[in-house]
Every structure is written in structure tokens, then in C-alpha cells.
Coordinates of C-alpha atoms (C1' of nucleotides) in Angstrom, one line a residue:
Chain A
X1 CA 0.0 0.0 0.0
X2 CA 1.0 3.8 -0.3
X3 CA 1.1 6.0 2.0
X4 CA -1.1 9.2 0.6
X5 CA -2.5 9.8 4.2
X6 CA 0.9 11.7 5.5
X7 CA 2.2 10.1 9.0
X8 CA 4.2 13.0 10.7
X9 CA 6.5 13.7 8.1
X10 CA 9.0 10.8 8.5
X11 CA 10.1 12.5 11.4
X12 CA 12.3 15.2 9.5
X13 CA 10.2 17.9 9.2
X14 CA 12.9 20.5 9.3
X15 CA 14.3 19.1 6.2
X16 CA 11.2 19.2 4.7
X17 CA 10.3 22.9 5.9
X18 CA 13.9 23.7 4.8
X19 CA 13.7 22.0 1.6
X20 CA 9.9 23.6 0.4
X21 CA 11.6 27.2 1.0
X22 CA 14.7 26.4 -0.9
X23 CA 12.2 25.4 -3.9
X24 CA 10.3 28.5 -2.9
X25 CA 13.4 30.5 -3.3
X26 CA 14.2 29.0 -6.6
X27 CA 10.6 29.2 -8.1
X28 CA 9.1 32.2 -6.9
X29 CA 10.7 35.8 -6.9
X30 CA 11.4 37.1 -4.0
X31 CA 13.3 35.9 -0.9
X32 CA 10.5 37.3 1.6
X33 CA 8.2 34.7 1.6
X34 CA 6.3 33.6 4.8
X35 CA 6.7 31.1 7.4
X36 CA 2.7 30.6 7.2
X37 CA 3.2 29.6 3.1
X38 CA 6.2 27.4 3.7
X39 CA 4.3 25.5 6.2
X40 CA 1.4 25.5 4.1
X41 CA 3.2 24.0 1.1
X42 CA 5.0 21.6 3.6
X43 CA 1.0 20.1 3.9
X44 CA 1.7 21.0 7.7
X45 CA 0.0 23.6 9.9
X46 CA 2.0 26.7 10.6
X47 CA 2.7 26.6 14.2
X48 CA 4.3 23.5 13.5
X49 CA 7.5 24.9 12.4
X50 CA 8.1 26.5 15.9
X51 CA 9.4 23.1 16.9
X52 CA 12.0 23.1 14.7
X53 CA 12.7 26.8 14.5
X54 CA 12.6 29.1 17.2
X55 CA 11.5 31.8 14.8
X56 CA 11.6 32.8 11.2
X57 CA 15.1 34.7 11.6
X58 CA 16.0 31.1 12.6
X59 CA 14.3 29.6 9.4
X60 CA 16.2 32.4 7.5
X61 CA 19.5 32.1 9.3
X62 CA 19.7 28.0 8.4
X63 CA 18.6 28.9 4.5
X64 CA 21.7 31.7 4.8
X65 CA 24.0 28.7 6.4
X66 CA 22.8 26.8 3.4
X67 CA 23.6 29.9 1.1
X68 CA 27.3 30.0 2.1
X69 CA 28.1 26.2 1.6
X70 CA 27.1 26.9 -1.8
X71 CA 29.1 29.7 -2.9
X72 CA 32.1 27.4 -0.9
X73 CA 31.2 25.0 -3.6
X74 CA 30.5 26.6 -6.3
X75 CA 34.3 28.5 -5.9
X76 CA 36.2 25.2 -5.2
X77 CA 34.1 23.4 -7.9
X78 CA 35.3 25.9 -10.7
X79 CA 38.9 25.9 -9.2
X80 CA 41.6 24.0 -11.7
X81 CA 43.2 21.5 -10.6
X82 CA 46.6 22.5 -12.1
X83 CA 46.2 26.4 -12.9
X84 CA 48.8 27.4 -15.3
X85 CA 48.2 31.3 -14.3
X86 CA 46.2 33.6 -12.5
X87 CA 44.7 35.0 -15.4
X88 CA 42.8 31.2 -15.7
X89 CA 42.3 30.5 -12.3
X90 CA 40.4 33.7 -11.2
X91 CA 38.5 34.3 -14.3
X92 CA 37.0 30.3 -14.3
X93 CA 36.0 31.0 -10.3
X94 CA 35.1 34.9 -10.6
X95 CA 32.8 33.4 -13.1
X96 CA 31.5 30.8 -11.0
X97 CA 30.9 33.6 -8.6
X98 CA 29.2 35.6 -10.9
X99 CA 26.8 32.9 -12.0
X100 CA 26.1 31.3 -8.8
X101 CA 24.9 34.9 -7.4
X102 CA 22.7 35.6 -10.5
X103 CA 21.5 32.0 -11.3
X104 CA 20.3 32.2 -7.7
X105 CA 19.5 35.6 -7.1
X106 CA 17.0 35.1 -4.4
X107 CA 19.0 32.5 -2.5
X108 CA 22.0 35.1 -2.8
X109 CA 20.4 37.8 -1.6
X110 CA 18.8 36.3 1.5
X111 CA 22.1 34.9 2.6
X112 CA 23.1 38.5 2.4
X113 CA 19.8 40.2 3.7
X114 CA 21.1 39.8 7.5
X115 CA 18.1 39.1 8.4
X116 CA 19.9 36.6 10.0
X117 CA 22.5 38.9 11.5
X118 CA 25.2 37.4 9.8
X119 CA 28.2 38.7 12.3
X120 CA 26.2 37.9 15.1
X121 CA 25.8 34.7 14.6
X122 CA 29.0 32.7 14.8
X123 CA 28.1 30.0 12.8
X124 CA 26.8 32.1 9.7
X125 CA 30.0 34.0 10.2
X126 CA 32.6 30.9 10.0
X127 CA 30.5 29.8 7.2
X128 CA 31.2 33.2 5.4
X129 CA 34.7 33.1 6.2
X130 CA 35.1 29.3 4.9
X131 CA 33.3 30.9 1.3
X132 CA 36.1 33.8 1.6
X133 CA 38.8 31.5 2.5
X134 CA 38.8 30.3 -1.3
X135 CA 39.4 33.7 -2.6
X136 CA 42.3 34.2 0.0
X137 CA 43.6 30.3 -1.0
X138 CA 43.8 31.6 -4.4
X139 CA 45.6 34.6 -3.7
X140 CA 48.2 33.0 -1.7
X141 CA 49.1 30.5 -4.0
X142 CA 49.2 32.9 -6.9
X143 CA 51.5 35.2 -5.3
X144 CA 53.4 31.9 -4.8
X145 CA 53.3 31.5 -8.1
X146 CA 54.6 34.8 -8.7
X147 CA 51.3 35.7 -10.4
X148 CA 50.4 38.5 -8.4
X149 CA 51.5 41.8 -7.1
X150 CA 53.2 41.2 -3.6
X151 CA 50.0 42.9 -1.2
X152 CA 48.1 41.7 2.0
X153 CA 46.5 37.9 0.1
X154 CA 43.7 38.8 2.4
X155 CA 43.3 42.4 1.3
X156 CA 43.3 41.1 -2.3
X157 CA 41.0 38.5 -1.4
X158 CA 38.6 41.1 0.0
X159 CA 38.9 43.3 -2.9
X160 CA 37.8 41.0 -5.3
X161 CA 34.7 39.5 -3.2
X162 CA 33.4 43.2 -2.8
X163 CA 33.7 43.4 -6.2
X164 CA 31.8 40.0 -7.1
X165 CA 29.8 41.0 -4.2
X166 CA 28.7 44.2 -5.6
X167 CA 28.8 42.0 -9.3
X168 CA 26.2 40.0 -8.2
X169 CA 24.0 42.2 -6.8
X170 CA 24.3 44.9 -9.5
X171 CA 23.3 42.3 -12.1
X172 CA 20.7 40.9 -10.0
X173 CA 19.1 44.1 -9.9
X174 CA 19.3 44.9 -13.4
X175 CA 21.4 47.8 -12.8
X176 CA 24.8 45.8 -14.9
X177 CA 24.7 43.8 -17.8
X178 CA 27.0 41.0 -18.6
X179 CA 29.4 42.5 -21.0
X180 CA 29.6 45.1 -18.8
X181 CA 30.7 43.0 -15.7
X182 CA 32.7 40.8 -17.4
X183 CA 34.4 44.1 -18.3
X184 CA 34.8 45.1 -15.0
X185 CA 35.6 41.5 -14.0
X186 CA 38.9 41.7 -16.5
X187 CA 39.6 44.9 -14.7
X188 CA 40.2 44.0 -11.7
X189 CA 42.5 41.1 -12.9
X190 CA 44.9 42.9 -14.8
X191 CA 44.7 45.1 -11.8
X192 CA 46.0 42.1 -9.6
X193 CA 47.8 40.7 -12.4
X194 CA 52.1 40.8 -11.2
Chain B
X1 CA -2.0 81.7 18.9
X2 CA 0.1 78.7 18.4
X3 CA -1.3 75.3 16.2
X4 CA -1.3 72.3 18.3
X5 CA -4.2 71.3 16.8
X6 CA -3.0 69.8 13.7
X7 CA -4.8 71.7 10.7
X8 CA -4.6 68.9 7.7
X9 CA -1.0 68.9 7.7
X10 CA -0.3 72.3 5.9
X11 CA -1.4 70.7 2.7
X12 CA 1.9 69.1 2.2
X13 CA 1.5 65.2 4.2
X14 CA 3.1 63.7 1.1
X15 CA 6.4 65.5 2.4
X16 CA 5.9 65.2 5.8
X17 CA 5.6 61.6 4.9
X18 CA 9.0 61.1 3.5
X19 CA 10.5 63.3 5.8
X20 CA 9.0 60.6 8.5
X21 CA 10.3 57.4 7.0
X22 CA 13.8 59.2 6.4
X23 CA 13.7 59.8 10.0
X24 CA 13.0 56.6 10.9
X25 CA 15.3 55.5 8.4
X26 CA 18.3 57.5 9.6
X27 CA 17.2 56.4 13.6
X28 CA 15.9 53.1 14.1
X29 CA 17.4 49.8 12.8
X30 CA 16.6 47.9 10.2
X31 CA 14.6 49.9 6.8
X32 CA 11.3 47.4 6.7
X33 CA 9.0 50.3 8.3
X34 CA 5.8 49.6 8.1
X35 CA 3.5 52.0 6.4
X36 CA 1.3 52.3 9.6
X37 CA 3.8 53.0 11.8
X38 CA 5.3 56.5 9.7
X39 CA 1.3 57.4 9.1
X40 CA 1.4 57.4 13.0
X41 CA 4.4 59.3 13.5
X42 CA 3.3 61.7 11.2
X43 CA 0.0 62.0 12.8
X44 CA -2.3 61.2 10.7
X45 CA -4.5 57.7 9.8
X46 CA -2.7 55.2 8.1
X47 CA -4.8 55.3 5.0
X48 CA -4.5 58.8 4.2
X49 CA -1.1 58.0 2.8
X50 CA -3.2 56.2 -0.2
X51 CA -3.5 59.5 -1.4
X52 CA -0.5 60.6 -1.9
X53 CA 1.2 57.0 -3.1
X54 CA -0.3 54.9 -5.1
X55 CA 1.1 51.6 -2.3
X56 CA 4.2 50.8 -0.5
X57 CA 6.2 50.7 -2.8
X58 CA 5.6 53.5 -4.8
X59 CA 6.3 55.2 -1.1
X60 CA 10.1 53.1 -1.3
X61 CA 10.1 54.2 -4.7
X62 CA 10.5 57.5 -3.8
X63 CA 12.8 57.4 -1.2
X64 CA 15.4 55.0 -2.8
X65 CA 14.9 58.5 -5.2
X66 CA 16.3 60.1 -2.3
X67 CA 18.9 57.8 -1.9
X68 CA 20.4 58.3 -5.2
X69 CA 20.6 61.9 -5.3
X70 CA 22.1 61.7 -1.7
X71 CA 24.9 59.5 -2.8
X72 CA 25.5 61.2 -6.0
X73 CA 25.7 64.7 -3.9
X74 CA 28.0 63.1 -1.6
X75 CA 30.2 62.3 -4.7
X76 CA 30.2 65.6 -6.1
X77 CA 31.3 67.1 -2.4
X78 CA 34.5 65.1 -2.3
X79 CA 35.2 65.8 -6.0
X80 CA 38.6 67.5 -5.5
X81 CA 38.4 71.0 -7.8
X82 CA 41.9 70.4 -9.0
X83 CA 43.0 67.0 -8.3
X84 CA 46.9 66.9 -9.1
X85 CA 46.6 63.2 -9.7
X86 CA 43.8 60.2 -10.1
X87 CA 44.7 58.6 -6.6
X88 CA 43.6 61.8 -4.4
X89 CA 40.5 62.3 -6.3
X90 CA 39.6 58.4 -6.7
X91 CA 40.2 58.1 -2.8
X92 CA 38.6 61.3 -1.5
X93 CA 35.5 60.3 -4.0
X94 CA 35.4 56.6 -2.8
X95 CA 36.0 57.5 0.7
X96 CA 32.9 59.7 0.4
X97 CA 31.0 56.6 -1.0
X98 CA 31.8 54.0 1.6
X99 CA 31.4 56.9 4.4
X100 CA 27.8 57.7 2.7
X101 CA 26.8 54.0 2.9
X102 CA 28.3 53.4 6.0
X103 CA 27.1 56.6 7.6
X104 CA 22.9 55.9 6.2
X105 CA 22.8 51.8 6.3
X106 CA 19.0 51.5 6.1
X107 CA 19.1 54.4 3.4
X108 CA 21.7 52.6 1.5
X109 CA 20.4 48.7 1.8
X110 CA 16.8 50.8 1.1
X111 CA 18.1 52.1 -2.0
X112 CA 19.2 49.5 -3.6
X113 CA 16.9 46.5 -2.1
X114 CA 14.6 46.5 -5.3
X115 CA 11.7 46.2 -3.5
X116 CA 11.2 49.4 -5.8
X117 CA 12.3 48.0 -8.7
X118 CA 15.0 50.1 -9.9
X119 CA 15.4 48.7 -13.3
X120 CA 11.6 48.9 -13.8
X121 CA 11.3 52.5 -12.8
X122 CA 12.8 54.4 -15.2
X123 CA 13.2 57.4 -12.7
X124 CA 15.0 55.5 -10.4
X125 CA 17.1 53.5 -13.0
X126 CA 18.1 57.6 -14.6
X127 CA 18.9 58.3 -11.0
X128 CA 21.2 55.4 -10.7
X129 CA 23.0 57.0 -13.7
X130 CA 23.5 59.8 -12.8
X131 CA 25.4 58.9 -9.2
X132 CA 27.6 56.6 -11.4
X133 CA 27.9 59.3 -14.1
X134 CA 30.3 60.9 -11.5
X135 CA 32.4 58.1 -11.4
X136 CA 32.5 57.8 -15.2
X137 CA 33.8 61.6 -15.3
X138 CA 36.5 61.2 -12.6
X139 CA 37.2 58.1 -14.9
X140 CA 37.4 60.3 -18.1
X141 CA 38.8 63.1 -17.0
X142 CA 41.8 60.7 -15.0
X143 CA 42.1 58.9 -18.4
X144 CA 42.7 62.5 -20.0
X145 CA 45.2 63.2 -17.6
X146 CA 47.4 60.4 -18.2
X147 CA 46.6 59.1 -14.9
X148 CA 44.6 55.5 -15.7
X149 CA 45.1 53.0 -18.1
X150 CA 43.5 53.5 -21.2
X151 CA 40.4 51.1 -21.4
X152 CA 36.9 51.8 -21.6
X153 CA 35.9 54.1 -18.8
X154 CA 33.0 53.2 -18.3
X155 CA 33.6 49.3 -17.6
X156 CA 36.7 51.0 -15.1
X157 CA 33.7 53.1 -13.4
X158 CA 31.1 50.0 -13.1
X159 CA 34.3 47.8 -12.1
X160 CA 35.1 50.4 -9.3
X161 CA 31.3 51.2 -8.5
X162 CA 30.6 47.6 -7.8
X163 CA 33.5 47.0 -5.6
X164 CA 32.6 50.3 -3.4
X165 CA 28.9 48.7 -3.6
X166 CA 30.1 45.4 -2.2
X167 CA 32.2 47.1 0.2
X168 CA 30.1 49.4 1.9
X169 CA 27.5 45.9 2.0
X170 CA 30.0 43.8 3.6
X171 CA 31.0 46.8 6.2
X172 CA 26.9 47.3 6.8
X173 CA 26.6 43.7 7.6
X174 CA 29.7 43.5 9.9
X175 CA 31.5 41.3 7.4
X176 CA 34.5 43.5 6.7
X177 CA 36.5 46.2 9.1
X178 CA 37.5 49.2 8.0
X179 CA 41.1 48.5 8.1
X180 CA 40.8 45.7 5.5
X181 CA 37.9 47.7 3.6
X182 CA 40.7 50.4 3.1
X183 CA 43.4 48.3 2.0
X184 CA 40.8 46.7 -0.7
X185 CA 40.4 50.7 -1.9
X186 CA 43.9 50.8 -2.4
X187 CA 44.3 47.6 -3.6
X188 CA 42.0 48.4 -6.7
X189 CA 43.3 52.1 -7.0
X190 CA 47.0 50.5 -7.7
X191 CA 45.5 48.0 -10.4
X192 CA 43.5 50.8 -12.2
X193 CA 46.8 53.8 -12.0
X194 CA 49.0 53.9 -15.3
Chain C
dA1 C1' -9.5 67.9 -2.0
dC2 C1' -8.1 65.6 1.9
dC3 C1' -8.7 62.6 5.7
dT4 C1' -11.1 58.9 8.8
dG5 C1' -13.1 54.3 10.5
dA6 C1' -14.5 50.0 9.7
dA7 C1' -13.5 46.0 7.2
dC8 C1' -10.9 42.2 4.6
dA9 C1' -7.4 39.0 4.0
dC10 C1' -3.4 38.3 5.6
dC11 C1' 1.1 38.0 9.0
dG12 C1' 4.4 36.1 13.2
dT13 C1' 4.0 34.2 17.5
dT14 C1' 2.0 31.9 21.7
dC15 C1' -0.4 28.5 24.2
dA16 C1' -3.5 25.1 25.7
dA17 C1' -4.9 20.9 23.9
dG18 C1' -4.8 16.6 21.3
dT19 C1' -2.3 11.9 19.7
Chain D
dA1 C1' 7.7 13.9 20.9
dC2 C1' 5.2 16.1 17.5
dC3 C1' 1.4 18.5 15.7
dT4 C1' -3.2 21.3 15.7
dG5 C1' -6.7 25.2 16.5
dA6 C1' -7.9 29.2 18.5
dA7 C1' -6.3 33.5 19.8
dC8 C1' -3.5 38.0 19.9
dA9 C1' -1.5 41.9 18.1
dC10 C1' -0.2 43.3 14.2
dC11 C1' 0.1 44.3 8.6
dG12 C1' -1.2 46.4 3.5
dT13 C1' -5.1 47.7 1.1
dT14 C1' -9.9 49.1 -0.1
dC15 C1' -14.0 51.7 0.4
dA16 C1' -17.9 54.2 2.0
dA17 C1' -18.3 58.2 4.6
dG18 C1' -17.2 62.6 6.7
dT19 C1' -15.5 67.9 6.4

DNA sequence: ACCTGAACACCGTTCAAGT
DNA sequence: ACCTGAACACCGTTCAAGT
């Protein structure tokens, strides 16, 4: 038999509640959706979530958590294995930046709404720095390398995430266009560029 | 004989509307006022602000307007008259953009949070031109000077507008210090000089 | 013309109660 | 342990009505 009549959500209904509003974020547009819809769409009742969330800043900071580990990905995922300069390494994971942000706009811009407080919560925070961390791994070993000008790795690291940072959300709000950024994009390399 | 006695807001609530929500704006935290809460402040019912904006958003609307013009005055203030070379100008002028963001965070995230559209509201979008038209002069008038490298200006001004955009969002959300926020200024200054 | 009050369809959150 | 239903204090928006 099948098991249409639903019996307490396999006892994961966190997941569940996390994984409708990732969907929502996807689908829809917006990233202010309600706890009351999320629920709804889970096939649960609303209060329900309060036993897994204390609030909807909590629901929010998780989906941020979520948001970050993603980005990490997304960054080591386009890194080369074996860059044979700079000029290839950055632009693949600049690129990777730049598309994760705009082919998830909403997910992007909750994990940067602070609605979650970001640097108030320690977790979000180390999460953000392990995203960062790739830029700054980059930097290091290109000055290694002897691809880059000799500054602060973190500094240059910082640099360019503002810049994707601002990137992202430029494009996201129709204010850039892609030539454009990847314009922009180029110069800050040959900025960087030894 | 003084007024207490409100007499139908001297025919101007629309102003004494936005003058309310920049208040707010500029004193509490956070920019999701409610529409209800600045009709109280002002004094008046919460529906008479129907007829003088169309909905929320055409309120927002209006006051990322605000926003724009600030920023782009704040630019123009810290435009050196003479500058004797592109790095006092570029970091007087970008100074005064991350002390403007810094300085009016709910402004600022307001401004550019979309909930007014930007890109949709042609107002708003010529607005956003205009600030970054003073960036695109500097840009110009360094390239003139001898003091950039000769490519496009306008992909140098986005390129430099975006990082100061993902800086002063980073500072605002407690994810970058000043110290480091500075050094990333620098940091792009040196890769944009001649 | 400009503003009010009541009303509608929502929210987030709490809490006693059910299984 | 996990979920529900009713309730509270809010929203944004509409609309008939007042001056």
C-alpha cells in the first residue's frame, strides 16, 4: 500500500520545511516569503514549524547557512586542478561567482539580507569566512606562483569579493549587464595581475 | 495663537511623509518600516497615505529617489576642484562613497533593495545613472590626464562602483573592518593607476 | 480635495490541547 | 515527541463616509 494519508512527516520535518523554501526561493521571486506559506506548502500547519525553529530569523539564518556552503562549492568546484596562471584561475572561479549569485538571485540575496545577522551569529560568520577563505587560498598561492603583485593575500582577497559581491548584486538588480561586468571583472584582474 | 491642533497637515503630508520614513530610516534599525507606523508618526490615519502614493512601494520608490541623489551629492562634495593626480580624487571620491553608505545603512540597503524595482522604474534606474555618471567623469577626466590606463571608462567606473557597492554591503553587515575595507580601496586604485 | 473608521485577508508568535 | 486550532496583536489595502 501507499502511504497518501501523510504520518508526521518521517520525522524530519525540518528538512522538509527547509527544503519547500529552498524550492520557494528558486521558483518564486522574492526571498520574503512567509513562514505561514512554507508550512502550508509543507502540507503542515503553521505553528508547526516553531518546533524546529525558534522563529523565522532562525528559518532564514539556516537557509543563509545553506547559502554560504554553496558559494564554498560553487568557488572550489570551478577551481583548476593544475592552474597554469592567475589570469585562468580567477577568471573560471570569478565566473562561477558571478553565476552562482545571478542563477540564484533570491537565494544570494537572503544569505546577504542579514536578516539573520550574519556577524552575530558565529556559525553564519565561520561559514562566510570558509566561502572567503577560497578567494584568499587563491591569492596565496598565486603570489606563490609569482602571479600577483606582492600585497596583504587577504586584502586582495577582500577586494575582489566586494567586487563580485557588488557584481552580483548589480546584475541581479538589473542595474549591470553582462558584457559590462565581465568588463569590469577583467579589470580588476589585470589590476592584480604581477 | 500657536497650532497644536493639527490643521490637515499644511497641505503638504506627502512631504511630511517622507521626511517621517527618512527619520526613521536614519534612527531606528533595520529599513522594513511599516506603512502604519510612519502614518502614526506623522500623525495622521494610516490610510490617508493612499492619497498621496499609489502603495508601498511607490512610497520606497520614492525614497530609494532620495537615496540616489544623496549618494550622488556626496560624490560631487568630495570631488577635488583640481586634483593633481587620479589617486587623491579616486580616494577622496570613494572615501565619500563608503562613508555615505556606511554613515545611512537603512538608506543605503533601502536604495538598492529592489523592493522598488529600480530597473523597472525608469526614474529610479536615470537616478542610478546619474550617481555613477560621476564616477565615469573622474574616470574620463583621469584617463585625460594620463593618470589611468586607457580602457573603456565606463567598464573602469562600473568595475570600481561595484567594488565600493560590495564594500560598503560587507561593512553594513559587519562582514569587513574598516582596516581591510581600506586596504581593498587601495588595492583596486593601484591596479586601475598607469 | 483631503482625511477617517471599519472591514478584509493576511502575517508572526503563543499556548492550551490533542495523539 | 510532534502536531493542531484558536487567539493576539499586528500588517497592507480598499471603500464608503465625513469635512
Amino acid at each position: 500500500m501507499n502511504d497518501e494519508p501523510k504520518r508526521y512527516h518521517h520525522g524530519d520535518l525540518r528538512r522538509a520545511l527547509l527544503d519547500t523554501a529552498l524550492e520557494m526561493l528558486s521558483r518564486d521571486d522574492g526571498w520574503q516569503f512567509t513562514l505561514r506559506e512554507v508550512a502550508r506548502r509543507a502540507g503542515v500547519s503553521h505553528t508547526a514549524a516553531y518546533k524546529h525553529f525558534s522563529d523565522k530569523a532562525d528559518l532564514l539564518a539556516e537557509l543563509a547557512l545553506v547559502g554560504f556552503e554553496r558559494l564554498r562549492e560553487a568557488l572550489i568546484a570551478a577551481r583548476p586542478a593544475e592552474p597554469e596562471s592567475l589570469r585562468v584561475a580567477y577568471l573560471e572561479m570569478s565566473a562561477a561567482y558571478v553565476q552562482f549569485g545571478t542563477a540564484n538571485p533570491n537565494l544570494y540575496r537572503l544569505t546577504f539580507s542579514n536578516e539573520a545577522r550574519i556577524s552575530a551569529n558565529p556559525r553564519l560568520k565561520q561559514r562566510a569566512d570558509a566561502a572567503l577563505q577560497v578567494l584568499i587560498d587563491l591569492f596565496v598561492g598565486g603570489q606563490r606562483a609569482g602571479w600577483l603583485r606582492e600585497r596583504d593575500a587577504r586584502a586582495q582577497a577582500n577586494a575582489a569579493w566586494a567586487q563580485l559581491h557588488g557584481l552580483v548584486l548589480l546584475m541581479i538588480d538589473g542595474l549591470l549587464d553582462e558584457p559590462i561586468a565581465a568588463a569590469s571583472l577583467a579589470i580588476m584582474l589585470e589590476g592584480l595581475e604581477a
